Short mmCIF file of C-alpha atoms and ligand atoms in Angstrom, two decimals:
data_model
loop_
_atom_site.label_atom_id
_atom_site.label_comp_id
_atom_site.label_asym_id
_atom_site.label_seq_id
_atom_site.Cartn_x
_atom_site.Cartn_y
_atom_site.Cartn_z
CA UNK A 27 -65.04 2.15 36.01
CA UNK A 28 -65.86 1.20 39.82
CA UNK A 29 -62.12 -0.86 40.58
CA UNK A 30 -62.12 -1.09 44.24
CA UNK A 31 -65.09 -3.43 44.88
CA UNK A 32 -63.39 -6.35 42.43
CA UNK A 33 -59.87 -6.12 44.08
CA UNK A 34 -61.88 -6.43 47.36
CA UNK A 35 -63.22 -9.62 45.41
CA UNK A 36 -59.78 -10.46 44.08
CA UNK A 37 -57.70 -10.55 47.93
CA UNK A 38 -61.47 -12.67 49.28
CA UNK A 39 -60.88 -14.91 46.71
CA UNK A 40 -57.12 -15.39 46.82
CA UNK A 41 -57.52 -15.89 50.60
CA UNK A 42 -60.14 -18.74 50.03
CA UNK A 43 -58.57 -21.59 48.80
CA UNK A 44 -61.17 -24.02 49.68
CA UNK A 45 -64.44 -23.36 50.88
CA UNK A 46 -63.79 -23.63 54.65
CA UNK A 47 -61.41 -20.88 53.99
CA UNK A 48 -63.95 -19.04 52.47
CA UNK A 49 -66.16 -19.32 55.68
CA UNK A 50 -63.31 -18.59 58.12
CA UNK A 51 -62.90 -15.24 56.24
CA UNK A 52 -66.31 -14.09 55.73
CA UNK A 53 -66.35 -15.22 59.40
CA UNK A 54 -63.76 -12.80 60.23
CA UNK A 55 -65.13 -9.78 58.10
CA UNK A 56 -68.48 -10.43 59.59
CA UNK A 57 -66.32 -10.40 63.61
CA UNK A 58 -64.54 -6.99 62.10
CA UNK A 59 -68.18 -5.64 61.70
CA UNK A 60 -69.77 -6.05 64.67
CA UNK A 61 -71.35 -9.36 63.77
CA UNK A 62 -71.87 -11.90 66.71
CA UNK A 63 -71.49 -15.51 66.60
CA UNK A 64 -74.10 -17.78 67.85
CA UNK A 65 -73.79 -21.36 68.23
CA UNK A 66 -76.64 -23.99 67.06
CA UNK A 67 -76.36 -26.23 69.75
CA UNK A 68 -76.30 -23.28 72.37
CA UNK A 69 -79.69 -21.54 73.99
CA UNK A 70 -80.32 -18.51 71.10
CA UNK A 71 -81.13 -15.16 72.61
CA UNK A 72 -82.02 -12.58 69.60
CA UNK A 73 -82.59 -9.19 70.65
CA UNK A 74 -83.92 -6.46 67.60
CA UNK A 75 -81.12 -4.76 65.77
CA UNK A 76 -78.57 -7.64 66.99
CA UNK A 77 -76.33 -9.02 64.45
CA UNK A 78 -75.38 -12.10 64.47
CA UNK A 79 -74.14 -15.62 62.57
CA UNK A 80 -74.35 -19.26 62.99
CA UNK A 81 -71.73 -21.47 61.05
CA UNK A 82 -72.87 -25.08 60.22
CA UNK A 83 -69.63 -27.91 59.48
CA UNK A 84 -67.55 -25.42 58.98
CA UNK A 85 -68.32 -24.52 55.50
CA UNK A 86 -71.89 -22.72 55.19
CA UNK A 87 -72.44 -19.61 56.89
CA UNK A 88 -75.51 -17.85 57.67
CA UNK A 89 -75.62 -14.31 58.67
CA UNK A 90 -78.81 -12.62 60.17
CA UNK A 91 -80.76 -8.63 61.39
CA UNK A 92 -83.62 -8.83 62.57
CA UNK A 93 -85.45 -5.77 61.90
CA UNK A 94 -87.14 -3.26 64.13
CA UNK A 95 -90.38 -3.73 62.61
CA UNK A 96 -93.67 -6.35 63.09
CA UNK A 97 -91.33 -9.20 61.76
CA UNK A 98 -94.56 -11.62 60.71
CA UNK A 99 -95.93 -8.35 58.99
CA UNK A 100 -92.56 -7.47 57.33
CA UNK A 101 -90.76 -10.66 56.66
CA UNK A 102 -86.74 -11.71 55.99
CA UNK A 103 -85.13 -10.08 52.72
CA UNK A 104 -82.90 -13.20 51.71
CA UNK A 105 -79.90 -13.25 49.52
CA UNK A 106 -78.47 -17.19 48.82
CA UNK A 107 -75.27 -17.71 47.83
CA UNK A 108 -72.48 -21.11 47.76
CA UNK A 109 -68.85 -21.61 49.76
CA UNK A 110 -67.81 -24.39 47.25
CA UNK A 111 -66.76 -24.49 44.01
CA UNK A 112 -65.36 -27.53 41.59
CA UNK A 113 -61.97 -29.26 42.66
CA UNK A 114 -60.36 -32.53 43.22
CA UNK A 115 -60.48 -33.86 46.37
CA UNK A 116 -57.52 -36.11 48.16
CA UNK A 117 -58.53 -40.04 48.95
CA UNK A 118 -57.51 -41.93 51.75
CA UNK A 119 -54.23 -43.76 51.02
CA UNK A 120 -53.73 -41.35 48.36
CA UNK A 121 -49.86 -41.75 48.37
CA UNK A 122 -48.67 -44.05 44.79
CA UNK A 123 -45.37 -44.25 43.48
CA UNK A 124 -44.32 -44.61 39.56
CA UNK A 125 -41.56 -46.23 39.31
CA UNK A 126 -40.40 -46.06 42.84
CA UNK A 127 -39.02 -42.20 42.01
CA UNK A 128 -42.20 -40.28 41.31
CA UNK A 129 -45.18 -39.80 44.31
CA UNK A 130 -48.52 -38.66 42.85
CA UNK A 131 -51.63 -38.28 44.69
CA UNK A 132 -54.71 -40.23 44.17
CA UNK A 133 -58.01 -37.80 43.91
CA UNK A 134 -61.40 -37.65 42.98
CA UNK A 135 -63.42 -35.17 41.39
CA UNK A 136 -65.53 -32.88 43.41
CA UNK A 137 -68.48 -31.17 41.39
CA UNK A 138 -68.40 -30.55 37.42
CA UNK A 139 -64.88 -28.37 36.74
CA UNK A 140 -63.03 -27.83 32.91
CA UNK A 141 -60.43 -30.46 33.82
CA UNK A 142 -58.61 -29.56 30.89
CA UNK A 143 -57.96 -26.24 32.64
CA UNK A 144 -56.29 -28.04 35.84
CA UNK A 145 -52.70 -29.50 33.67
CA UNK A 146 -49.48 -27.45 33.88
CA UNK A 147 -50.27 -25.15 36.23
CA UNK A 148 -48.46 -24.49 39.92
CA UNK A 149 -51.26 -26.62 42.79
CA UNK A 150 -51.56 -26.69 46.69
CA UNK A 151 -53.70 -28.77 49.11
CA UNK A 152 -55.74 -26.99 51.19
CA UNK A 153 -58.69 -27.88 53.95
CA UNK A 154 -59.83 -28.94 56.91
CA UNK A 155 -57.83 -31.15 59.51
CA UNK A 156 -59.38 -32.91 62.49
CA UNK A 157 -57.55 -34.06 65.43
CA UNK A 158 -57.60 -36.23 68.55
CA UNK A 159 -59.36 -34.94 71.29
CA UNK A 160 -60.75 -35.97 75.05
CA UNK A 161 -64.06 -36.21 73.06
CA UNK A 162 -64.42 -39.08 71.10
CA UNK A 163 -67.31 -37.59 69.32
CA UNK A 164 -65.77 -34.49 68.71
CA UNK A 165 -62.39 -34.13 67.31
CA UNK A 166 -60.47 -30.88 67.29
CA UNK A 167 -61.11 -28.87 63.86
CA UNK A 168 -58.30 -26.94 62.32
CA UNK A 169 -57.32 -25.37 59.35
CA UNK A 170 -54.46 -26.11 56.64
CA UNK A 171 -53.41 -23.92 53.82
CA UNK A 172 -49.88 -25.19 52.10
CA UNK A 173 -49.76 -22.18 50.12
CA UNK A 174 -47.14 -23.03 47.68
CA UNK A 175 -46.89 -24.70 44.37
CA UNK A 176 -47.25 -28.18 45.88
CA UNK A 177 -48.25 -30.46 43.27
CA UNK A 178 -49.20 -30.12 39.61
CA UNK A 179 -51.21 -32.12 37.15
CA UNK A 180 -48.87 -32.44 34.24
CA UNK A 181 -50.29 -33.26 30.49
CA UNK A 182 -49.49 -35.58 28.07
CA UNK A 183 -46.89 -34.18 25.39
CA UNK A 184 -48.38 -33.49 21.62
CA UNK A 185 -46.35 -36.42 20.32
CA UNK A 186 -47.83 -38.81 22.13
CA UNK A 187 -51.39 -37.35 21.26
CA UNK A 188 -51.59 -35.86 17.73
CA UNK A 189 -55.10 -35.15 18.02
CA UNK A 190 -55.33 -33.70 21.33
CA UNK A 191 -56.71 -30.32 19.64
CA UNK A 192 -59.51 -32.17 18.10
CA UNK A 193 -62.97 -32.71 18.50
CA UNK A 194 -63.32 -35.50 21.51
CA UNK A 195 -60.63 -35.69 23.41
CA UNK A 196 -61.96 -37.61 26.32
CA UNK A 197 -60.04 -37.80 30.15
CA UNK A 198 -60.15 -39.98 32.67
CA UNK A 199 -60.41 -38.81 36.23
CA UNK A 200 -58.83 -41.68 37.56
CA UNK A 201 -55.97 -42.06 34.83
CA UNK A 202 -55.46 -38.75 33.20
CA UNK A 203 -55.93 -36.19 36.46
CA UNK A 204 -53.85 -37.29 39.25
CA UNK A 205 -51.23 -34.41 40.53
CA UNK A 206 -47.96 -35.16 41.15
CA UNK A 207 -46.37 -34.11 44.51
CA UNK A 208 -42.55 -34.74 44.06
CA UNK A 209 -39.41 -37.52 43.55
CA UNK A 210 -38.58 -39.54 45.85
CA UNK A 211 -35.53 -42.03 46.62
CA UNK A 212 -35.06 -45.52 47.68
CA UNK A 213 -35.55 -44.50 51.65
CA UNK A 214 -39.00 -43.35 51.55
CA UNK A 215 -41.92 -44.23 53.25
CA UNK A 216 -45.54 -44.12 51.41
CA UNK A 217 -47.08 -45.50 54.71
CA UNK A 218 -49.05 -42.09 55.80
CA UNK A 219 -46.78 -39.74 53.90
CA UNK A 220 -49.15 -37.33 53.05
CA UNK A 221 -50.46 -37.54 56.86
CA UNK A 222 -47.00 -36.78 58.07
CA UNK A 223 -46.61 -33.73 55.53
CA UNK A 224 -49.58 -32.59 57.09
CA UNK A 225 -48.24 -32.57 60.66
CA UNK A 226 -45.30 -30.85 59.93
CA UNK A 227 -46.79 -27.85 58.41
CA UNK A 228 -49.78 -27.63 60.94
CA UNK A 229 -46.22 -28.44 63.37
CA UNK A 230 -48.73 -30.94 64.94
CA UNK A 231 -47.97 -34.69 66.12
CA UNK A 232 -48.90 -37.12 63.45
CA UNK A 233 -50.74 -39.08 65.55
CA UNK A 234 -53.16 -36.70 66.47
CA UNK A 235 -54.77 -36.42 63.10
CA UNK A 236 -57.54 -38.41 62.84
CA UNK A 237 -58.71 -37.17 59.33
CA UNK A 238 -58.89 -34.78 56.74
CA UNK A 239 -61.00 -32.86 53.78
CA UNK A 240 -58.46 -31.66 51.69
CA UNK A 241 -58.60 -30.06 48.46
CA UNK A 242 -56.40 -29.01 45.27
CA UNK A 243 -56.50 -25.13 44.35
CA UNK A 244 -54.37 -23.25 41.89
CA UNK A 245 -51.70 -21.38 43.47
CA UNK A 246 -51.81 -18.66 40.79
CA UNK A 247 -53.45 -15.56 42.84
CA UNK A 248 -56.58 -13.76 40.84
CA UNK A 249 -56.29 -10.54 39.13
CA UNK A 250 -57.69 -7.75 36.73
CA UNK A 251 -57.03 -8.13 33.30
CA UNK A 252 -58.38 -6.37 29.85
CA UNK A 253 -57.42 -3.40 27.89
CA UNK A 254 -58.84 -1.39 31.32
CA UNK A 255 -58.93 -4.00 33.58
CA UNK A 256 -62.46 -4.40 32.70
CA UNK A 257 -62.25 -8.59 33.83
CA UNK A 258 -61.96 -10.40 36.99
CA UNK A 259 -59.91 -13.04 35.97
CA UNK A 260 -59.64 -15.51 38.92
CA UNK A 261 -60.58 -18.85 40.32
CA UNK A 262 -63.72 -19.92 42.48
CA UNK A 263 -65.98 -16.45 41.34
CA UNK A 264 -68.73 -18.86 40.63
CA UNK A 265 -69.89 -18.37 43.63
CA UNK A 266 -67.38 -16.72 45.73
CA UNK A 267 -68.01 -13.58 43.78
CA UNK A 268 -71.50 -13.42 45.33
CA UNK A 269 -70.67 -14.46 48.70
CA UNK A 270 -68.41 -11.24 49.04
CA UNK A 271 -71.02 -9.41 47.29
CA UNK A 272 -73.22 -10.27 49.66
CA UNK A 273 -71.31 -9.47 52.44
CA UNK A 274 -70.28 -6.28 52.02
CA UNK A 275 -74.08 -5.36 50.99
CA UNK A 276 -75.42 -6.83 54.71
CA UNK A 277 -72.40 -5.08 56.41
CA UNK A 278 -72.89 -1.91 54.89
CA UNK A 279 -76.75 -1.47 54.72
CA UNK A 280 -78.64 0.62 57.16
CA UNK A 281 -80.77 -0.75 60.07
CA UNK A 282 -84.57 -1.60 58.76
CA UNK A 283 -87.76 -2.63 59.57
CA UNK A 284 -87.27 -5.82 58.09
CA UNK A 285 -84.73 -8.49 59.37
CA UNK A 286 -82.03 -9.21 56.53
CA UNK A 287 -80.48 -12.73 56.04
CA UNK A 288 -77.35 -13.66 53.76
CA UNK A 289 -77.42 -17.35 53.49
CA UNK A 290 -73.73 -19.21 52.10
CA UNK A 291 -74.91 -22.34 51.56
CA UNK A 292 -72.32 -25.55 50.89
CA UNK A 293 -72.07 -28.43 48.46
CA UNK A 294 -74.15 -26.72 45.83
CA UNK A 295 -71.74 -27.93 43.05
CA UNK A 296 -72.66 -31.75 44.30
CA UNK A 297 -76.77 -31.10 44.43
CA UNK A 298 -77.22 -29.41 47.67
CA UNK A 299 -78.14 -32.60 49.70
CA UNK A 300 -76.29 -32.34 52.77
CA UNK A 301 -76.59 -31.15 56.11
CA UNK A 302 -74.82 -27.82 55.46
CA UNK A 303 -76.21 -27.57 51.89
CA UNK A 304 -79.66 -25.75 50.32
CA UNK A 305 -81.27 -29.15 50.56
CA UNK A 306 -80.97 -29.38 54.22
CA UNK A 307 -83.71 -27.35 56.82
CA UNK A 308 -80.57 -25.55 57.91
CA UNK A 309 -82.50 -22.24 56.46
CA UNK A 310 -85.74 -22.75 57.73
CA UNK A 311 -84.97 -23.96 61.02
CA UNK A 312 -82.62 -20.80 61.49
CA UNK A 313 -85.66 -18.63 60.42
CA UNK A 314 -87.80 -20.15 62.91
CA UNK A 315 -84.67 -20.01 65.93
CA UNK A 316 -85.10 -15.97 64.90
CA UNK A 317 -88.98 -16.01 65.32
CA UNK A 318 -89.36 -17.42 68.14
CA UNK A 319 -86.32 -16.39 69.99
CA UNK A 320 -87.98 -12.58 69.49
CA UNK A 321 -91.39 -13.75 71.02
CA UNK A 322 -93.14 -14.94 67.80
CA UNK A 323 -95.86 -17.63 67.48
CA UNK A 324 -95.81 -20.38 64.57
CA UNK A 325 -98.23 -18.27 63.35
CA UNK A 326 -95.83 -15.48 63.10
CA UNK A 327 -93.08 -17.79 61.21
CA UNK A 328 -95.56 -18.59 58.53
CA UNK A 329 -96.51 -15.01 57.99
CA UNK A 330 -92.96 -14.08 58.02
CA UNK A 331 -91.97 -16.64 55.28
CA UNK A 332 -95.28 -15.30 53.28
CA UNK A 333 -94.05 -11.58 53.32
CA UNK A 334 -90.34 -12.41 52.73
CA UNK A 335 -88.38 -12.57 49.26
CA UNK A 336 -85.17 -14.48 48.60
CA UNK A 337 -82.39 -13.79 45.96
CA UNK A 338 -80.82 -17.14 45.06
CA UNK A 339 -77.58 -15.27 43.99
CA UNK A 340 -75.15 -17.72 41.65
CA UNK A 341 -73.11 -16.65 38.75
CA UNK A 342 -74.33 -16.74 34.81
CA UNK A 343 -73.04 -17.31 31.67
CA UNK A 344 -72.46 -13.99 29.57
CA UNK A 345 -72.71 -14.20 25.85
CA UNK A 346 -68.70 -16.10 24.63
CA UNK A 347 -67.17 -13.90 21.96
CA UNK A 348 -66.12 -17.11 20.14
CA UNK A 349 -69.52 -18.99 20.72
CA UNK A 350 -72.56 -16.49 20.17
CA UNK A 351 -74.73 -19.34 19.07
CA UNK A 352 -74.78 -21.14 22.30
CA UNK A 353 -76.91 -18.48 23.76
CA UNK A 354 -80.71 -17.16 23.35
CA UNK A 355 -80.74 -15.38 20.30
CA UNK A 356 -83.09 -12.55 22.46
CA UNK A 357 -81.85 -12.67 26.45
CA UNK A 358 -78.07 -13.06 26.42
CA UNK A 359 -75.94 -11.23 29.12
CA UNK A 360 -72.76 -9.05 28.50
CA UNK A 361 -70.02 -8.81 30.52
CA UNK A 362 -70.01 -5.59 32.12
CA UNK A 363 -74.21 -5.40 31.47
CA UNK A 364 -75.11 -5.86 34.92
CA UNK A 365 -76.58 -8.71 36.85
CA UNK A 366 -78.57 -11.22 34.99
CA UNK A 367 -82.36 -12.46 35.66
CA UNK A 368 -81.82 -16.21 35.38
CA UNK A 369 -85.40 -17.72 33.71
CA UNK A 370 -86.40 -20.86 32.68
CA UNK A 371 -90.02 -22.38 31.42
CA UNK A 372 -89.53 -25.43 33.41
CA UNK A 373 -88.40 -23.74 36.85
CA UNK A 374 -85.03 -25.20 36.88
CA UNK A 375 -84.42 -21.13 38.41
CA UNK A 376 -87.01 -20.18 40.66
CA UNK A 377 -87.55 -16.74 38.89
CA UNK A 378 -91.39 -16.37 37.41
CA UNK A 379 -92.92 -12.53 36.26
CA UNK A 380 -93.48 -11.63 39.94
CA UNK A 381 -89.83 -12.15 41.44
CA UNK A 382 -88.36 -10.84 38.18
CA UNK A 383 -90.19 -7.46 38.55
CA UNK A 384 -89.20 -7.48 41.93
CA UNK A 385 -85.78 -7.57 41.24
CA UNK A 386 -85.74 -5.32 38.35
CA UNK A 387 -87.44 -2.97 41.29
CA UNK A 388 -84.33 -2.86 42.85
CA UNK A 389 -81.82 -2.77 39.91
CA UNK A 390 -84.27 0.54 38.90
CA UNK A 391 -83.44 1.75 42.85
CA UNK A 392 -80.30 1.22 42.66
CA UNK A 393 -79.63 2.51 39.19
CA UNK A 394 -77.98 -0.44 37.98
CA UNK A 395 -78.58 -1.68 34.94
CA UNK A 396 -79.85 -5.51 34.53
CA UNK A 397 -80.08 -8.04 31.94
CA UNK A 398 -81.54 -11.01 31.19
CA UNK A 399 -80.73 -14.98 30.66
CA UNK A 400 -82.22 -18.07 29.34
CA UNK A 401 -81.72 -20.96 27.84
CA UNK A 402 -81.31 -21.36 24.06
CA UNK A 403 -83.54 -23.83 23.58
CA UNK A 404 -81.75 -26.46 22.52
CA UNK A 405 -79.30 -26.45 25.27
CA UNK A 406 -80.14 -28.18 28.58
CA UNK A 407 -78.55 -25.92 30.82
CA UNK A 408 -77.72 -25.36 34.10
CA UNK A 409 -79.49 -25.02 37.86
CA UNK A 410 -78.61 -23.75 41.05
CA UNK A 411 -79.65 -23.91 44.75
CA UNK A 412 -82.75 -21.79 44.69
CA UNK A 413 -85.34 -24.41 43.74
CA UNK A 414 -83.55 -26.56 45.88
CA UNK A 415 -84.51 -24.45 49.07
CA UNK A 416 -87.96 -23.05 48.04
CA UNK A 417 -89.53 -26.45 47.44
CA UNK A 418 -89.39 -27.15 51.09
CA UNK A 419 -89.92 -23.45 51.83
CA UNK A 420 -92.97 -21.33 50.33
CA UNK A 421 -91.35 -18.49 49.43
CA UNK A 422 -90.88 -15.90 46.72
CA UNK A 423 -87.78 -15.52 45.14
CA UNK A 424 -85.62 -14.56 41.60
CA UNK A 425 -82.40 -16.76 40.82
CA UNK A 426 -80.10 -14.26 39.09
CA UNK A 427 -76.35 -13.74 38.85
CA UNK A 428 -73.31 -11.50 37.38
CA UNK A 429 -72.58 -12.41 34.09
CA UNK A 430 -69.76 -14.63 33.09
CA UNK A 431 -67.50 -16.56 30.82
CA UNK A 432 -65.71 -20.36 31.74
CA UNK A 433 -67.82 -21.22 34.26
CA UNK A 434 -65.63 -24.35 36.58
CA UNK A 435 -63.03 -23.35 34.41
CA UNK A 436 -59.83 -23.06 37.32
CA UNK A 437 -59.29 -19.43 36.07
CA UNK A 438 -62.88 -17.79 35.24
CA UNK A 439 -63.24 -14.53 33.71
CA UNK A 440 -66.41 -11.79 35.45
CA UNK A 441 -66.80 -7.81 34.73
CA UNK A 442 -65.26 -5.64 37.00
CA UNK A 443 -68.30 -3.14 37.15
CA UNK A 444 -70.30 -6.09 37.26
CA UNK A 445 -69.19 -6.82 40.63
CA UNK A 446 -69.80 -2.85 41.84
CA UNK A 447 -73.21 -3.04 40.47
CA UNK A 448 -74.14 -6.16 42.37
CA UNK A 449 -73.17 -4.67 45.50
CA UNK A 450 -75.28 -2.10 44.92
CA UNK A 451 -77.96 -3.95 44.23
CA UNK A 452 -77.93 -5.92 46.93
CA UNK A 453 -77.54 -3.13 49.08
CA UNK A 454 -80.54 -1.35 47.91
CA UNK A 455 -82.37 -4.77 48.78
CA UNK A 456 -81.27 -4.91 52.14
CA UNK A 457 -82.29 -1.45 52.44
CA UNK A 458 -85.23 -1.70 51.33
CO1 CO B 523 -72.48 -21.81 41.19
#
């Protein structure tokens, strides 16, 4: 078994505790690699064979080749992927005392996770910070990672739930999830507490923060587990796990005659409808910066979307050893199988025949081996960012995704090899 590819994953992930973190270090690998950064509200100047990436609120990144060829004739090979991935976020005021001994935190949920899988366990805040600047209209943006177990979520004992193990068990995200941060005594101050926590570890005056997006993460770092360490068992993989995939694949493929573009899209837990998210124009108005930077008409851009092909890359759910009858009785992915086709009748993926043959194409090139998932039929199911950003851009395109189990759960479980044949794959692509 391929190892070195998932603990790769493993120190990505445990270094991304939110998913501005996530950015800042594929930022970073991207620097390391001889990546330039451009700057969207700066005069672009693309030259063939460049590399370069353009950040977008700090938390979607989008990384670009151009290739040496006829780009209207040859087209963008795409690969889609998302920064964010299921937490609780911190509210304003969120300081509240019980009792005036215990300080908790009030939060709100942030996308769909297993909450269940959130009690007991060792938390930190993590995010972004802004602060006061000469520019009203643009604060100073930093970074905050507390790093330590912080906070936890603790759950209610057995004896005052008997029949917490049953069937129906519902919680309340305003009642039963709010993490506690620590006691205090009869001289404290809930009057911007958590603001002034903040400033000491950022060693920052208090009254230079303006705001914040902060964030809960487990503190618990990622590792392999299984009789051969055949399972990536670690927070965030859905979809961090394809973001470093995709990374490493751009980075280490070989200059081509078409241009390459790894897209790391935001907020596709929440629907993708924000400014740095797959709903946005973000993509398409990067693709057309690229065009005509290098010379090209509109004519060119609409050719060049015609001849290009995206992979909408997200994770999927691999058959449950305890739950076989949730999946299709016909297309349901192992761990450890190799990436999965994602399908669907009524498009909710963006795969039909054409872009599935296409991928398969490259699995075959790559000699990976490739599986397939859909729906049972009863089940509703889930959907992901690529419909999102082809139905405002005509392009072809195959949703797919390694195989896994506890999707949002805040420990998920992938396939080691999984992750070396996905890099691969997407290597082959870019090569192609
Ligand atoms: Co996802």
């Amino acid at each position: 078994m391929e190892k070195q590819a998932a603990r790769e994953l493993l120190d990505f992930i445990n270094s991304s505790p939110t998913n501005f973190h996530a950015v800042l270090n594929s930022k970073k690998y991207l620097l390391e690699n001889g990546f330039q950064q451009l700057f969207s509200g700066d005069v672009w100047r693309i030259e063939p064979g460049g590399k370069y990436f353009v950040t977008k609120n700090h938390s979607s990144l989008f990384a670009f080749v151009p290739g040496s060829g006829d780009m209207a004739a040859n087209g963008f090979k795409l690969i889609c992927a998302h920064s964010d991935s299921p937490t609780f976020r911190i509210k304003p005021k969120a300081e509240m005392t019980v009792e005036g001994r215990y300080l908790k935190l009030n939060t709100e949920v942030y996308g769909g996770p297993i909450m269940y899988t959130w009690f007991d366990r060792p938390l930190s805040l993590a995010g972004r910070v802004l602060l006061r600047s000469e520019n009203p209209l643009k604060p100073i943006v930093q970074f905050v990672d507390f790093n330590r177990p912080l906070l936890l979520i603790p759950h209610l004992a057995i004896h005052f739930n008997r029949t917490v193990n049953e069937q129906g068990n519902p919680l309340s995200k305003q009642k039963d999830m709010l993490p506690v941060l620590g006691m205090i005594n009869d001289h404290f101050e809930k009057e911007d507490f958590l603001l002034r926590l903040i400033a000491t570890e950022m060693q920052v005056n208090p009254a230079d923060i303006l705001n914040f997006d902060l964030t809960l993460y487990d503190v618990e770092k990622g590792g392999l587990a299984g009789l051969n360490e055949e399972f990536i068992s670690c927070g965030k993989l859905d979809d961090l796990a394809m973001v470093h995939a995709g990374l490493k694949a751009l980075v280490r493929s070989k200059e081509c005659s078409r241009g390459k573009i790894l897209a790391i899209f935001d907020n596709e837990e929440v629907g993708s409808g924000t400014k740095q998210g797959a709903g946005s124009p973000i993509l398409r108005t990067i693709i057309e910066r690229i065009v005509f930077s290098l010379g090209g008409s509109q004519e060119d851009l609409h050719r060049a979307i015609h001849h290009s092909f995206m992979i909408s890359a997200d994770m999927a759910h691999a058959l449950h050893p305890n739950y076989p009858e949730k999946q299709d009785p016909t297309n349901h992915p192992l761990i450890n199988g190799g990436p999965a086709i994602k399908i669907n009748a009524n498009q909710k993926y963006v795969t039909d025949g054409d872009s599935a043959a296409v991928f398969e194409n490259i699995c075959r090139m790559a000699e990976v081996p490739c599986q397939t998932f859909v729906n049972h039929s009863d089940m509703a199911g889930g959907s992901t960012l690529g419909n999102v950003l082809l139905s405002q851009m005509e392009m072809r395109g195959v949703d797919i995704g390694n195989p896994m189990w506890g999707m949002h759960s805040v420990r998920e479980t992938a396939g080691t090899q999984d992750h070396h044949y996905i890099i691969k794959a997407f290597t082959t692509f870019y090569n192609m």
